[in-house]
Amino acid sequence: GKVAILHFPQVESCQRRVSGFQEILDDHNSREGSSKLEVVATLDGGGARDEGFQAAKDAIESNPDLTAIFAINDPSALGAHAALKAVGKADQVTIIGFDGQLTGKQAIRDGIILCDPIQFPDRIGRVTIQQVVKHFNGDDVQAQILIPSQLYYKEDARDDPELEK
C-alpha cells in the first residue's frame, strides 16, 4: 500500500518519530511474504490540524490510491481525517497518529485513528528531575535517556479512565 507521512521536520522529536516509523516500515518490507508499504509522500503538516488537513489533501490529490497516513501528532492526524472525510475516503485510509493526547485517544476510541504511540509525561518528568538532582549532587548524568513509548489502540481506549470524564 501507499503511505503518506505528515511530518514537522523542524522539530527533533518529530524527526525521530519519522525515522522510527521508516525503520519499522523497512523491517516490515524486508520480511518475506509481507505486503509492501511504500512512502509516496512526506509533507510538512506543521504539527497542527489546519496544516495537517492541507498536507493530507495534497497527498490524497497526488496519490488517490493512498492506503495509510502516519502523522507526527494527533492534531495532524485529525487534520488528515478531516481531509479524507472531505473527499469521501475516511473509511479507506488508515491513520496512525502520535502522542496520545486526549483528542487523539478519543479519535482512537471512535475509530478515526487506528493507534498512537503514546509517551508518558509523568515518567519523562520523573527521570528529568532525578537527573537534575544527580547533576547538582555532582554525579555523572547520561547525555540522553530515552523513555520507551507504547502503542495505544481502541482496546486501550475502552478501559482508559481519562476518557470517562
PDB file of C-alpha atoms in Angstrom:
ATOM      1  CA  GLY A   1       0.000   0.000   0.000  1.00  0.00           C
ATOM      2  CA  LYS A   2       0.929   3.624  -0.392  1.00  0.00           C
ATOM      3  CA  VAL A   3       1.710   5.655   2.709  1.00  0.00           C
ATOM      4  CA  ALA A   4       1.970   9.402   3.290  1.00  0.00           C
ATOM      5  CA  ILE A   5       3.828  10.927   6.211  1.00  0.00           C
ATOM      6  CA  LEU A   6       2.700  14.210   7.749  1.00  0.00           C
ATOM      7  CA  HIS A   7       5.954  15.497   9.191  1.00  0.00           C
ATOM      8  CA  PHE A   8       7.113  18.529  11.170  1.00  0.00           C
ATOM      9  CA  PRO A   9      10.796  18.361  10.188  1.00  0.00           C
ATOM     10  CA  GLN A  10      11.865  21.431  12.175  1.00  0.00           C
ATOM     11  CA  VAL A  11      11.428  19.529  15.451  1.00  0.00           C
ATOM     12  CA  GLU A  12      13.934  16.866  16.513  1.00  0.00           C
ATOM     13  CA  SER A  13      11.341  14.683  18.240  1.00  0.00           C
ATOM     14  CA  CYS A  14       9.337  14.598  15.006  1.00  0.00           C
ATOM     15  CA  GLN A  15      12.463  13.712  13.037  1.00  0.00           C
ATOM     16  CA  ARG A  16      12.929  10.771  15.413  1.00  0.00           C
ATOM     17  CA  ARG A  17       9.295   9.730  15.059  1.00  0.00           C
ATOM     18  CA  VAL A  18       9.522   9.673  11.273  1.00  0.00           C
ATOM     19  CA  SER A  19      12.871   7.874  11.386  1.00  0.00           C
ATOM     20  CA  GLY A  20      11.431   5.245  13.733  1.00  0.00           C
ATOM     21  CA  PHE A  21       8.355   4.841  11.546  1.00  0.00           C
ATOM     22  CA  GLN A  22      10.576   4.380   8.478  1.00  0.00           C
ATOM     23  CA  GLU A  23      12.663   1.765  10.336  1.00  0.00           C
ATOM     24  CA  ILE A  24       9.504  -0.216  11.150  1.00  0.00           C
ATOM     25  CA  LEU A  25       8.349   0.030   7.523  1.00  0.00           C
ATOM     26  CA  ASP A  26      11.757  -1.130   6.279  1.00  0.00           C
ATOM     27  CA  ASP A  27      11.673  -4.071   8.691  1.00  0.00           C
ATOM     28  CA  HIS A  28       8.143  -4.964   7.581  1.00  0.00           C
ATOM     29  CA  ASN A  29       9.067  -4.696   3.892  1.00  0.00           C
ATOM     30  CA  SER A  30      12.141  -6.920   4.366  1.00  0.00           C
ATOM     31  CA  ARG A  31      10.048  -9.847   5.605  1.00  0.00           C
ATOM     32  CA  GLU A  32       9.401 -12.490   3.033  1.00  0.00           C
ATOM     33  CA  GLY A  33       5.764 -12.699   2.008  1.00  0.00           C
ATOM     34  CA  SER A  34       4.719  -9.425   3.600  1.00  0.00           C
ATOM     35  CA  SER A  35       2.743  -6.875   1.630  1.00  0.00           C
ATOM     36  CA  LYS A  36       4.998  -3.980   0.730  1.00  0.00           C
ATOM     37  CA  LEU A  37       4.379  -0.485   2.050  1.00  0.00           C
ATOM     38  CA  GLU A  38       5.766   2.447   0.090  1.00  0.00           C
ATOM     39  CA  VAL A  39       6.134   6.006   1.356  1.00  0.00           C
ATOM     40  CA  VAL A  40       4.890   8.068  -1.587  1.00  0.00           C
ATOM     41  CA  ALA A  41       4.798  11.472   0.123  1.00  0.00           C
ATOM     42  CA  THR A  42       6.426  13.134   3.103  1.00  0.00           C
ATOM     43  CA  LEU A  43       4.827  16.514   3.636  1.00  0.00           C
ATOM     44  CA  ASP A  44       5.168  19.149   6.327  1.00  0.00           C
ATOM     45  CA  GLY A  45       1.944  19.033   8.316  1.00  0.00           C
ATOM     46  CA  GLY A  46       3.197  21.719  10.675  1.00  0.00           C
ATOM     47  CA  GLY A  47       2.162  19.769  13.739  1.00  0.00           C
ATOM     48  CA  ALA A  48      -1.257  21.432  13.516  1.00  0.00           C
ATOM     49  CA  ARG A  49      -4.742  20.424  12.457  1.00  0.00           C
ATOM     50  CA  ASP A  50      -5.163  23.007   9.659  1.00  0.00           C
ATOM     51  CA  GLU A  51      -1.721  22.380   8.181  1.00  0.00           C
ATOM     52  CA  GLY A  52      -2.240  18.626   8.565  1.00  0.00           C
ATOM     53  CA  PHE A  53      -5.510  18.990   6.658  1.00  0.00           C
ATOM     54  CA  GLN A  54      -3.778  20.791   3.776  1.00  0.00           C
ATOM     55  CA  ALA A  55      -0.828  18.380   3.658  1.00  0.00           C
ATOM     56  CA  ALA A  56      -3.157  15.367   3.688  1.00  0.00           C
ATOM     57  CA  LYS A  57      -5.311  16.960   0.994  1.00  0.00           C
ATOM     58  CA  ASP A  58      -2.204  17.402  -1.176  1.00  0.00           C
ATOM     59  CA  ALA A  59      -1.139  13.794  -0.533  1.00  0.00           C
ATOM     60  CA  ILE A  60      -4.597  12.477  -1.440  1.00  0.00           C
ATOM     61  CA  GLU A  61      -4.752  14.523  -4.642  1.00  0.00           C
ATOM     62  CA  SER A  62      -1.314  13.275  -5.718  1.00  0.00           C
ATOM     63  CA  ASN A  63      -1.991   9.696  -4.605  1.00  0.00           C
ATOM     64  CA  PRO A  64      -5.679   8.833  -4.911  1.00  0.00           C
ATOM     65  CA  ASP A  65      -4.890   5.210  -4.034  1.00  0.00           C
ATOM     66  CA  LEU A  66      -3.293   6.119  -0.700  1.00  0.00           C
ATOM     67  CA  THR A  67      -3.850   3.429   1.941  1.00  0.00           C
ATOM     68  CA  ALA A  68      -2.361   4.964   5.091  1.00  0.00           C
ATOM     69  CA  ILE A  69      -1.186   8.185   6.702  1.00  0.00           C
ATOM     70  CA  PHE A  70       1.328   8.464   9.529  1.00  0.00           C
ATOM     71  CA  ALA A  71       1.069  11.796  11.320  1.00  0.00           C
ATOM     72  CA  ILE A  72       3.664  13.025  13.812  1.00  0.00           C
ATOM     73  CA  ASN A  73       0.979  14.083  16.301  1.00  0.00           C
ATOM     74  CA  ASP A  74      -2.739  13.922  16.992  1.00  0.00           C
ATOM     75  CA  PRO A  75      -3.647  17.373  15.616  1.00  0.00           C
ATOM     76  CA  SER A  76      -2.028  16.470  12.266  1.00  0.00           C
ATOM     77  CA  ALA A  77      -3.805  13.092  12.306  1.00  0.00           C
ATOM     78  CA  LEU A  78      -7.156  14.770  12.954  1.00  0.00           C
ATOM     79  CA  GLY A  79      -6.460  17.222  10.134  1.00  0.00           C
ATOM     80  CA  ALA A  80      -5.748  14.244   7.879  1.00  0.00           C
ATOM     81  CA  HIS A  81      -9.047  12.671   8.896  1.00  0.00           C
ATOM     82  CA  ALA A  82     -10.895  15.886   8.028  1.00  0.00           C
ATOM     83  CA  ALA A  83      -9.229  15.932   4.596  1.00  0.00           C
ATOM     84  CA  LEU A  84     -10.123  12.291   3.984  1.00  0.00           C
ATOM     85  CA  LYS A  85     -13.683  12.886   5.112  1.00  0.00           C
ATOM     86  CA  ALA A  86     -13.981  15.873   2.750  1.00  0.00           C
ATOM     87  CA  VAL A  87     -13.202  13.652  -0.244  1.00  0.00           C
ATOM     88  CA  GLY A  88     -15.202  10.636   0.932  1.00  0.00           C
ATOM     89  CA  LYS A  89     -12.178   8.473   1.778  1.00  0.00           C
ATOM     90  CA  ALA A  90     -12.282   8.470   5.580  1.00  0.00           C
ATOM     91  CA  ASP A  91     -13.095   4.748   5.637  1.00  0.00           C
ATOM     92  CA  GLN A  92     -10.488   3.842   3.001  1.00  0.00           C
ATOM     93  CA  VAL A  93      -7.284   5.217   4.523  1.00  0.00           C
ATOM     94  CA  THR A  94      -5.800   4.126   7.848  1.00  0.00           C
ATOM     95  CA  ILE A  95      -4.434   6.896  10.065  1.00  0.00           C
ATOM     96  CA  ILE A  96      -1.762   6.482  12.718  1.00  0.00           C
ATOM     97  CA  GLY A  97      -1.142   9.473  14.962  1.00  0.00           C
ATOM     98  CA  PHE A  98       1.294  10.077  17.779  1.00  0.00           C
ATOM     99  CA  ASP A  99       1.213  11.406  21.350  1.00  0.00           C
ATOM    100  CA  GLY A 100      -1.945  10.051  22.903  1.00  0.00           C
ATOM    101  CA  GLN A 101      -3.444  13.453  23.602  1.00  0.00           C
ATOM    102  CA  LEU A 102      -6.995  13.261  24.903  1.00  0.00           C
ATOM    103  CA  THR A 103      -8.408  14.206  21.488  1.00  0.00           C
ATOM    104  CA  GLY A 104      -6.262  11.514  19.882  1.00  0.00           C
ATOM    105  CA  LYS A 105      -7.350   8.878  22.384  1.00  0.00           C
ATOM    106  CA  GLN A 106     -10.985   9.833  21.762  1.00  0.00           C
ATOM    107  CA  ALA A 107     -10.414   9.564  17.999  1.00  0.00           C
ATOM    108  CA  ILE A 108      -8.926   6.103  18.517  1.00  0.00           C
ATOM    109  CA  ARG A 109     -11.935   5.052  20.589  1.00  0.00           C
ATOM    110  CA  ASP A 110     -14.209   6.422  17.838  1.00  0.00           C
ATOM    111  CA  GLY A 111     -12.327   4.511  15.128  1.00  0.00           C
ATOM    112  CA  ILE A 112     -10.979   7.643  13.408  1.00  0.00           C
ATOM    113  CA  ILE A 113      -7.320   6.910  14.179  1.00  0.00           C
ATOM    114  CA  LEU A 114      -6.064   3.303  14.283  1.00  0.00           C
ATOM    115  CA  CYS A 115      -3.476   3.817  17.012  1.00  0.00           C
ATOM    116  CA  ASP A 116      -0.974   6.176  18.600  1.00  0.00           C
ATOM    117  CA  PRO A 117       2.429   5.542  20.024  1.00  0.00           C
ATOM    118  CA  ILE A 118       1.965   7.297  23.353  1.00  0.00           C
ATOM    119  CA  GLN A 119       4.517   8.855  25.616  1.00  0.00           C
ATOM    120  CA  PHE A 120       4.483   9.039  29.375  1.00  0.00           C
ATOM    121  CA  PRO A 121       4.986  12.624  30.573  1.00  0.00           C
ATOM    122  CA  ASP A 122       4.971  11.515  34.204  1.00  0.00           C
ATOM    123  CA  ARG A 123       7.913   9.169  33.557  1.00  0.00           C
ATOM    124  CA  ILE A 124       9.710  11.799  31.492  1.00  0.00           C
ATOM    125  CA  GLY A 125       9.258  14.346  34.286  1.00  0.00           C
ATOM    126  CA  ARG A 126      10.367  11.919  36.999  1.00  0.00           C
ATOM    127  CA  VAL A 127      13.533  10.913  35.129  1.00  0.00           C
ATOM    128  CA  THR A 128      14.302  14.548  34.320  1.00  0.00           C
ATOM    129  CA  ILE A 129      14.060  15.591  37.975  1.00  0.00           C
ATOM    130  CA  GLN A 130      16.178  12.605  39.034  1.00  0.00           C
ATOM    131  CA  GLN A 131      18.867  13.633  36.546  1.00  0.00           C
ATOM    132  CA  VAL A 132      18.779  17.274  37.679  1.00  0.00           C
ATOM    133  CA  VAL A 133      19.237  16.183  41.304  1.00  0.00           C
ATOM    134  CA  LYS A 134      22.115  13.876  40.299  1.00  0.00           C
ATOM    135  CA  HIS A 135      23.757  16.711  38.375  1.00  0.00           C
ATOM    136  CA  PHE A 136      23.540  19.140  41.297  1.00  0.00           C
ATOM    137  CA  ASN A 137      24.913  16.454  43.602  1.00  0.00           C
ATOM    138  CA  GLY A 138      27.976  16.249  41.364  1.00  0.00           C
ATOM    139  CA  ASP A 139      27.107  12.833  39.934  1.00  0.00           C
ATOM    140  CA  ASP A 140      27.540  11.952  36.276  1.00  0.00           C
ATOM    141  CA  VAL A 141      24.398  12.044  34.175  1.00  0.00           C
ATOM    142  CA  GLN A 142      23.740  10.478  30.807  1.00  0.00           C
ATOM    143  CA  ALA A 143      23.652  12.828  27.828  1.00  0.00           C
ATOM    144  CA  GLN A 144      20.460  11.175  26.605  1.00  0.00           C
ATOM    145  CA  ILE A 145      17.856   8.931  28.199  1.00  0.00           C
ATOM    146  CA  LEU A 146      15.089   7.522  26.034  1.00  0.00           C
ATOM    147  CA  ILE A 147      11.722   6.728  27.608  1.00  0.00           C
ATOM    148  CA  PRO A 148      10.009   3.996  25.547  1.00  0.00           C
ATOM    149  CA  SER A 149       6.608   4.727  24.085  1.00  0.00           C
ATOM    150  CA  GLN A 150       3.756   2.227  23.818  1.00  0.00           C
ATOM    151  CA  LEU A 151       1.124   1.649  21.149  1.00  0.00           C
ATOM    152  CA  TYR A 152      -2.387   2.660  22.188  1.00  0.00           C
ATOM    153  CA  TYR A 153      -5.299   1.011  20.358  1.00  0.00           C
ATOM    154  CA  LYS A 154      -9.099   1.046  20.545  1.00  0.00           C
ATOM    155  CA  GLU A 155      -8.971  -1.732  23.156  1.00  0.00           C
ATOM    156  CA  ASP A 156      -6.852   0.542  25.377  1.00  0.00           C
ATOM    157  CA  ALA A 157      -9.294   3.416  24.864  1.00  0.00           C
ATOM    158  CA  ARG A 158     -12.209   1.307  26.088  1.00  0.00           C
ATOM    159  CA  ASP A 159     -10.607   0.976  29.524  1.00  0.00           C
ATOM    160  CA  ASP A 160      -8.960   4.414  29.709  1.00  0.00           C
ATOM    161  CA  PRO A 161     -10.237   6.290  32.794  1.00  0.00           C
ATOM    162  CA  GLU A 162      -9.152   9.554  31.151  1.00  0.00           C
ATOM    163  CA  LEU A 163     -11.923   9.080  28.556  1.00  0.00           C
ATOM    164  CA  GLU A 164     -14.598   8.536  31.171  1.00  0.00           C
ATOM    165  CA  LYS A 165     -14.518  12.202  32.191  1.00  0.00           C
TER     166      LYS A 165
END
